[in-house]
Coordinates of C-alpha atoms in Angstrom, one line a residue:
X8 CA 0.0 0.0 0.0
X9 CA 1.4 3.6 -1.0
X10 CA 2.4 5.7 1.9
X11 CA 3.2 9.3 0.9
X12 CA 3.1 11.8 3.7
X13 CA 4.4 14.6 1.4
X14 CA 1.7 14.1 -1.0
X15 CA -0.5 17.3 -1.3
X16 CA -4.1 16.1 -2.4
X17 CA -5.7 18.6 -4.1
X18 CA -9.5 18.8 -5.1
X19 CA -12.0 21.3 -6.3
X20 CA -14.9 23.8 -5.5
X21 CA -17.3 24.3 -8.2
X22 CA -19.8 27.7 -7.8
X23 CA -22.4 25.5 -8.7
X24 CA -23.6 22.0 -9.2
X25 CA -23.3 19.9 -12.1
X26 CA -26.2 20.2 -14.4
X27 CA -28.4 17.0 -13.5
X28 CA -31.4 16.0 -11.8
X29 CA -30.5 13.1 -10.2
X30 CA -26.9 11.9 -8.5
X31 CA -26.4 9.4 -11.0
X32 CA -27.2 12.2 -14.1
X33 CA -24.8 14.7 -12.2
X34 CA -21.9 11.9 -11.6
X35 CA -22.4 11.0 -15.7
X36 CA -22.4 14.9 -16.4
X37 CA -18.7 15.4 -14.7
X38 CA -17.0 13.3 -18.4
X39 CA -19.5 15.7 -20.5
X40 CA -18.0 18.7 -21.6
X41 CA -19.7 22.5 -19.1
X42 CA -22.1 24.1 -20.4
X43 CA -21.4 27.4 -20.9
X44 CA -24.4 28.7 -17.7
X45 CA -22.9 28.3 -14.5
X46 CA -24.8 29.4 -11.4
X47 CA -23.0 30.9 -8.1
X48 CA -24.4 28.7 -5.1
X49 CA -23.4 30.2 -1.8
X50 CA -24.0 27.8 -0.1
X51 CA -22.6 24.7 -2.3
X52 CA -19.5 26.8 -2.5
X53 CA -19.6 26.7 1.1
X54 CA -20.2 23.1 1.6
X55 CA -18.4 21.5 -0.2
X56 CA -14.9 23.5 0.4
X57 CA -15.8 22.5 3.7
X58 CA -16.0 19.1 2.6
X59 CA -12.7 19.3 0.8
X60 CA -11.3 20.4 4.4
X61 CA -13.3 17.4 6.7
X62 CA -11.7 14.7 3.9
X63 CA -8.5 15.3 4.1
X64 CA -7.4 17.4 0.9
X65 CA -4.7 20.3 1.0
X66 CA -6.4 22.3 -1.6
X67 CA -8.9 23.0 -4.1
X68 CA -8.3 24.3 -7.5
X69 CA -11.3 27.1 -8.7
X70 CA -11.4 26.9 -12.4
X71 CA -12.1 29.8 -14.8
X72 CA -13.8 30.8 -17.8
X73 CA -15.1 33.2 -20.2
X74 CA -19.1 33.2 -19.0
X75 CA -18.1 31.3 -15.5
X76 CA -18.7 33.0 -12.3
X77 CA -15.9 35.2 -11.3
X78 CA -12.8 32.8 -10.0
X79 CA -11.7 35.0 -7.2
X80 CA -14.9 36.0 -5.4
X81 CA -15.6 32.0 -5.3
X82 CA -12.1 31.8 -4.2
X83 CA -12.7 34.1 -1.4
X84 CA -16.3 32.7 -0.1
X85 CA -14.1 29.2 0.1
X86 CA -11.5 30.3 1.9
X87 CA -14.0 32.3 4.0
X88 CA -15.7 28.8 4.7
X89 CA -12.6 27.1 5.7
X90 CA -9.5 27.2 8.1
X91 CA -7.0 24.9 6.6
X92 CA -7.9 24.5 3.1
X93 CA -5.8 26.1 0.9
X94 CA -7.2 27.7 -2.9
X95 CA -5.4 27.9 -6.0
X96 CA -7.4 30.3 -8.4
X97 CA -7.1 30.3 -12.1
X98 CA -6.3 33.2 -13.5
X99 CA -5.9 33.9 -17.4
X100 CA -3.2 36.5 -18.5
X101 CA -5.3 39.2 -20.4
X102 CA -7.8 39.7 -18.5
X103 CA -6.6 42.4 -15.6
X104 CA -3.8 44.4 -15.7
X105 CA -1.3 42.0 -13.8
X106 CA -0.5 45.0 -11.4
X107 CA -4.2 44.6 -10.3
X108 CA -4.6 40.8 -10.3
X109 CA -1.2 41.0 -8.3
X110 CA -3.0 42.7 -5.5
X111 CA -6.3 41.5 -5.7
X112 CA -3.7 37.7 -5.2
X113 CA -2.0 39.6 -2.1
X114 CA -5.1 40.5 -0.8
X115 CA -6.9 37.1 -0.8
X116 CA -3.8 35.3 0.7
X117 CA -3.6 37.9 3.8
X118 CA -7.4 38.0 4.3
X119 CA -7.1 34.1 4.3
X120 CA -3.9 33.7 7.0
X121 CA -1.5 32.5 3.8
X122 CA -4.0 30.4 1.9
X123 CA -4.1 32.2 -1.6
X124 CA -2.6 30.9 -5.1
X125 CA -2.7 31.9 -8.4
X126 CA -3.0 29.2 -11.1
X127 CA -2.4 31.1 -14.4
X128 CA -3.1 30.3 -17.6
X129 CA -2.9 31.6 -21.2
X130 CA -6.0 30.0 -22.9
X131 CA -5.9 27.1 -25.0
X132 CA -8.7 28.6 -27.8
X133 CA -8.7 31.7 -29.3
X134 CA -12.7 32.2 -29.2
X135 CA -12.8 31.9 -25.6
X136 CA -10.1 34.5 -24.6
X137 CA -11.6 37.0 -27.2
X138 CA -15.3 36.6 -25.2
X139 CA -13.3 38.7 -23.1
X140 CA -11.7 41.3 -25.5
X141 CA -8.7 39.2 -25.9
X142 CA -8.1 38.9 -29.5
X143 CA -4.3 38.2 -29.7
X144 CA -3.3 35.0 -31.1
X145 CA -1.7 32.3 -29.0
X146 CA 1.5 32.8 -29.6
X147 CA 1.6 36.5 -28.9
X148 CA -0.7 35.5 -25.6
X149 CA 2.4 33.5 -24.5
X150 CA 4.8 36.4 -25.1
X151 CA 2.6 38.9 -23.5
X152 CA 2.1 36.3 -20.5
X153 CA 6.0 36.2 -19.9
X154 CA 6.1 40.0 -19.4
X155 CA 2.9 40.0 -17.4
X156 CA 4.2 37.4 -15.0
X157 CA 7.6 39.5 -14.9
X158 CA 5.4 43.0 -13.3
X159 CA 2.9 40.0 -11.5
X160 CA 6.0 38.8 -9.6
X161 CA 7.6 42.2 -8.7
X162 CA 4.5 43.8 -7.9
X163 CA 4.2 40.7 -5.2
X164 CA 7.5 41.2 -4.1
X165 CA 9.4 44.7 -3.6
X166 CA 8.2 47.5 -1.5
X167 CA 9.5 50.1 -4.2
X168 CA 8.1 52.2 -7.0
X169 CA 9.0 50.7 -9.9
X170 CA 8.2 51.9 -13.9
X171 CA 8.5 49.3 -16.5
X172 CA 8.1 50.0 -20.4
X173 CA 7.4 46.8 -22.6
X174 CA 6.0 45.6 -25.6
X175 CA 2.2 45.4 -23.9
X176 CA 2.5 46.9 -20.2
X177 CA 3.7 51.0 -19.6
X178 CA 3.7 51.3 -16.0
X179 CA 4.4 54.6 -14.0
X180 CA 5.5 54.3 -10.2
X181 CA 3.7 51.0 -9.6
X182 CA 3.8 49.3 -6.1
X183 CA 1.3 47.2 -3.8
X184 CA 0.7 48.7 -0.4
X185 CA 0.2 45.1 0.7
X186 CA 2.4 42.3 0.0
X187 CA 1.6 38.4 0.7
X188 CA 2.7 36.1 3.6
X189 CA 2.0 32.5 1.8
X190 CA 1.9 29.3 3.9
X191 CA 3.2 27.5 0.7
X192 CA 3.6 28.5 -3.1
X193 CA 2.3 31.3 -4.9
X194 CA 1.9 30.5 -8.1
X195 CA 1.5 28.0 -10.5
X196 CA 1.3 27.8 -14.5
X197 CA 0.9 24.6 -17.2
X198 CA 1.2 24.2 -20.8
X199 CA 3.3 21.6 -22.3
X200 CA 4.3 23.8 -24.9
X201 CA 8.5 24.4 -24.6
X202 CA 7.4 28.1 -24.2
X203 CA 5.0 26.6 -21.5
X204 CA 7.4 25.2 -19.6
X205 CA 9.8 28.0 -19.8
X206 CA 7.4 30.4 -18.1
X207 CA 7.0 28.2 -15.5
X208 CA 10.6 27.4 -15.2
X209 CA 11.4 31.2 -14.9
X210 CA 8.4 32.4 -13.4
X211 CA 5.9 29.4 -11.3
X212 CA 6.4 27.8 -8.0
X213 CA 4.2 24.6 -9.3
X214 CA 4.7 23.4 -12.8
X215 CA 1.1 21.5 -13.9
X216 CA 1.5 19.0 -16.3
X217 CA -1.3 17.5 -18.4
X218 CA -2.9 14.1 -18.3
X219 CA -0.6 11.2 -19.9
X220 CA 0.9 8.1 -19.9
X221 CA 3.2 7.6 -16.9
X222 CA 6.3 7.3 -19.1
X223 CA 5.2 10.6 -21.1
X224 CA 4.3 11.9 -17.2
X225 CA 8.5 11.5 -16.1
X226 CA 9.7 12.7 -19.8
X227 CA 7.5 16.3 -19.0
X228 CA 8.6 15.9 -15.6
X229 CA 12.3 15.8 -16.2
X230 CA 12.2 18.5 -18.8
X231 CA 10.6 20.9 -16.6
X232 CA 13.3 20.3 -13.9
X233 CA 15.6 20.9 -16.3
X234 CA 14.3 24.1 -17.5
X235 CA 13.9 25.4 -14.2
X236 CA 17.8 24.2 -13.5
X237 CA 18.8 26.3 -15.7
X238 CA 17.7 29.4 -14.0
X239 CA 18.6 28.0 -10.4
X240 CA 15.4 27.2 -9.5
X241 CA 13.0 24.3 -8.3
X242 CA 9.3 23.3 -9.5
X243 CA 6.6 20.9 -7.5
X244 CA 4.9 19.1 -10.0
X245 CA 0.9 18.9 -10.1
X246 CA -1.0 16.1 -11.6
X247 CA -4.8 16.2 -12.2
X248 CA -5.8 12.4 -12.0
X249 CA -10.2 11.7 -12.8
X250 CA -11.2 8.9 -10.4
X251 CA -14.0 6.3 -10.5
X252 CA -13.9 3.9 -8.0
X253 CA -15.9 1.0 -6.0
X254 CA -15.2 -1.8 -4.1
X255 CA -13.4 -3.9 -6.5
X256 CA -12.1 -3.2 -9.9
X257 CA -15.1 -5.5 -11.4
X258 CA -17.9 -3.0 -10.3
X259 CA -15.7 0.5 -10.8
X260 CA -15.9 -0.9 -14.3
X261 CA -19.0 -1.7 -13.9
X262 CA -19.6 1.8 -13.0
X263 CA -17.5 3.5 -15.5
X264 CA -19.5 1.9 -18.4
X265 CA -22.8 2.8 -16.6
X266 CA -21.5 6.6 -16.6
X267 CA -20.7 6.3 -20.3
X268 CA -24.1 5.2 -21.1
X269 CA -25.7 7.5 -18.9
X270 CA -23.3 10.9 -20.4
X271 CA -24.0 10.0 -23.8
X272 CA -27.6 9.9 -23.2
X273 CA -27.9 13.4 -21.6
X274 CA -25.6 14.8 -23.9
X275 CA -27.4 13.6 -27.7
X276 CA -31.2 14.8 -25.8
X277 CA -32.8 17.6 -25.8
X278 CA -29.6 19.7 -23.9
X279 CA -27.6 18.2 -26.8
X280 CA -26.8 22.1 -28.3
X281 CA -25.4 23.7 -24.8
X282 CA -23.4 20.5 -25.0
X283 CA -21.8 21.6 -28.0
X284 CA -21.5 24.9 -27.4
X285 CA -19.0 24.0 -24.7
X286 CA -15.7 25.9 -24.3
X287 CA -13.7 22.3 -24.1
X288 CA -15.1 21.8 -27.7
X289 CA -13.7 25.4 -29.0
X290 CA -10.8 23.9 -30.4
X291 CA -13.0 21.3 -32.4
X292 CA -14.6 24.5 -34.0
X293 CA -11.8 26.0 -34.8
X294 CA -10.0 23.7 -36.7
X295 CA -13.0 23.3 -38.9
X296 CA -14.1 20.0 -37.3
X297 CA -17.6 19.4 -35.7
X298 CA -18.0 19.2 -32.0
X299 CA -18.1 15.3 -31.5
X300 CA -19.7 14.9 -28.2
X301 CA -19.1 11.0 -28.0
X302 CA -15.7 11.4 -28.7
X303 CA -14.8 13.7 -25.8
X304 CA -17.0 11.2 -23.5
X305 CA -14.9 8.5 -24.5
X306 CA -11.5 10.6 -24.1
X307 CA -12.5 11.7 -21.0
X308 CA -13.2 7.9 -19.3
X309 CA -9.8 7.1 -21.2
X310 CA -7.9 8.9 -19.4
X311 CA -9.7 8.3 -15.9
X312 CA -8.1 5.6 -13.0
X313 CA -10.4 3.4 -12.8
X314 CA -10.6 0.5 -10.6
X315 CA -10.9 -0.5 -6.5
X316 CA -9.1 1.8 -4.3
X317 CA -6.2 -0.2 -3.9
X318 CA -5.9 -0.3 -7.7
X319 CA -6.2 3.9 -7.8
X320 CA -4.2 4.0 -4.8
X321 CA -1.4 2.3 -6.5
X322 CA -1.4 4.1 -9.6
X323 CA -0.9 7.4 -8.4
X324 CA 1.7 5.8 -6.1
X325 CA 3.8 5.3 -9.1
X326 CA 2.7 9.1 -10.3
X327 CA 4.8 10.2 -6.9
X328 CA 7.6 7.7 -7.4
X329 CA 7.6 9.3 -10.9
X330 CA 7.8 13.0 -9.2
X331 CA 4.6 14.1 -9.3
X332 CA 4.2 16.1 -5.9
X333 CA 0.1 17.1 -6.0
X334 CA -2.0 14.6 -6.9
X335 CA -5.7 16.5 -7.6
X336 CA -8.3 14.1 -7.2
X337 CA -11.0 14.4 -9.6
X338 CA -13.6 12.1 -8.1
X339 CA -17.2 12.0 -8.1
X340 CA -19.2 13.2 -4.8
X341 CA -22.9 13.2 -5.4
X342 CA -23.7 10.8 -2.4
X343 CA -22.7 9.8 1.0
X344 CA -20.7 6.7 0.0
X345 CA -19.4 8.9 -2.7
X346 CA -17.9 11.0 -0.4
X347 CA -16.6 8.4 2.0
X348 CA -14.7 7.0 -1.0
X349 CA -12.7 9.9 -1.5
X350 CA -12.3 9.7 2.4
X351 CA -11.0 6.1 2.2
X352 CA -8.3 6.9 -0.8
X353 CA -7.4 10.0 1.0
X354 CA -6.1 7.5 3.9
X355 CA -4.6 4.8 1.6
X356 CA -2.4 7.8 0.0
X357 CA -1.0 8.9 3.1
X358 CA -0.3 8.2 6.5
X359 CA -2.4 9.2 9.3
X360 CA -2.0 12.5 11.2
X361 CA -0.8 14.9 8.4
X362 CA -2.4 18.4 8.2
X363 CA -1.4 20.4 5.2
X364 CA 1.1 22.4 6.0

């Protein structure tokens, strides 16, 4: 049995529920691509990053996008909820000004006691960062980002005035009046991209690197220490993992063909259009191919662990021995005994008694 005490376990507040009317339709719904409408639900926000906290996890990641409730004000009513838990909130270069999101990242982390992270990100499709009034292409989005994280990291770190002239940000005696006091890192960026990785090896504390095989895992792994190397610093490695899980490995299959069935049904109904208006299927769009629904079911259960919780337990033991350092636990929680499998992986990945940090 894996035994990793330094393994941070990360999981996730949502503003909202899943769309679904039923546990069973909301647990399909988490392999179907959002929808586009997201409510914010004080009080799910509250429970279940409360719930987070009560099973064990480090920290919860709040994801972004372009119609999505604002990321930091869920962030906040989280962290609000909580004591321990700590929140990484995604944040996509373009946006703010990074001067502003710098503060409003200083701000959350001293109102929380050291809780605060950013998670930024560039934006994978072009349509979705220009619902925003971002119409750069993604190549200049990276070059911008690497001067934005440049005033992002000073403003969060000197005292000073300090004027900076670039190709996208004129500044004029810019400082934060308030700086952060972080029980752990600051910020974290992905994107498997070599210009990806080198952000995050001169900028990030926490390099996030995409679903894979485990041998394509250690190759990413290894060339985001290098990067990092070479400008004298270190990266944690984070690893999103999608869990379905039972008993034994018989019924979690069991189960993982009955949430198939059950996504692809809700998905082709009458819902079948805000389905495929999803951002995840952008990309489909814009390379001129039509937004498969069955396809990204199918991709997304591909690339889940599925099996008894020894079974999960020991795959994402061999994600650590491969260097993965937070392990984020994508895991269906629509019931009690949903919830009390998360609890029981939580103690088969690490030994009793640890409390974040």
């Amino acid at each position: 049995m894996p035994d990793f005490p330094d393994l941070e376990l990360r999981g996730g507040v949502r503003a909202a529920p899943l769309p679904g009317a039923t546990p069973a339709e909301r647990r399909a719904l988490r392999f179907a691509p959002d929808p586009r409408e997201r409510d914010a639900d004080p009080a799910y926000v509250t429970r279940t990053a409360r719930e987070n906290e009560e099973d064990g996890l480090d920290s919860a990641l709040v994801v972004q996008s372009s119609s999505w409730p604002d990321p930091w004000l869920v962030a906040g009513w989280a962290l609000a909820a909580t004591s321990r838990l700590r929140i990484a909130v995604a944040h996509r270069v373009g946006t703010t000004a990074p001067t502003v999101s710098a503060r409003a990242l200083a701000t959350l982390d001293r109102l929380s006691g050291g809780r605060a992270a950013a998670h930024v990100i560039v934006g994978s499709s072009d349509a979705d960062v220009a619902r925003d009034g971002d119409t750069l292409g993604k190549a200049d989005r990276y070059r911008r980002a690497g001067e934005y994280l440049e005033i992002f990291g000073r403003t969060l770190r000197t005292r000073e005035d300090f004027d900076h002239d670039g190709e996208f940000y004129t500044l004029r005696g810019a400082r934060s009046g308030l700086l952060p006091r972080p029980r752990a890192e600051l910020l974290s960026f992905g994107g498997s991209s070599p210009e990806g990785v080198e952000l995050a090896a001169r900028h990030a504390d926490v390099y996030a690197v995409s679903p894979a095989p485990l041998s394509v895992t250690r190759h990413r792994i290894a060339r985001a220490h290098s990067a990092a190397g070479a400008h004298g610093r270190r990266l944690r490695i984070w690893r999103h993992v999608t869990v379905v899980t039972a008993g034994t490995d018989e019924e979690a299959e069991r189960r993982a063909r009955q949430v198939r069935a059950e996504a692809l049904r809700l998905t082709s109904g009458q819902d079948a259009a805000r389905y495929r208006d999803a951002v995840q299927l952008d990309r489909d769009r814009e390379r001129d191919r039509a937004p498969d629904l069955t396809a990204y079911v199918s991709r997304a259960l591909a690339g889940a662990y599925i099996g008894s919780l020894d079974t999960v337990a020991a795959r994402i033991g061999s994600l650590r021995t491969a260097g993965v350092d937070i392990v984020q636990l994508d895991m269906a929680l629509e019931t009690d005994e949903d919830r009390a499998l998360r609890r029981a992986l939580v103690q088969r990945l690490r030994a009793p008694g640890r409390r974040g940090w």
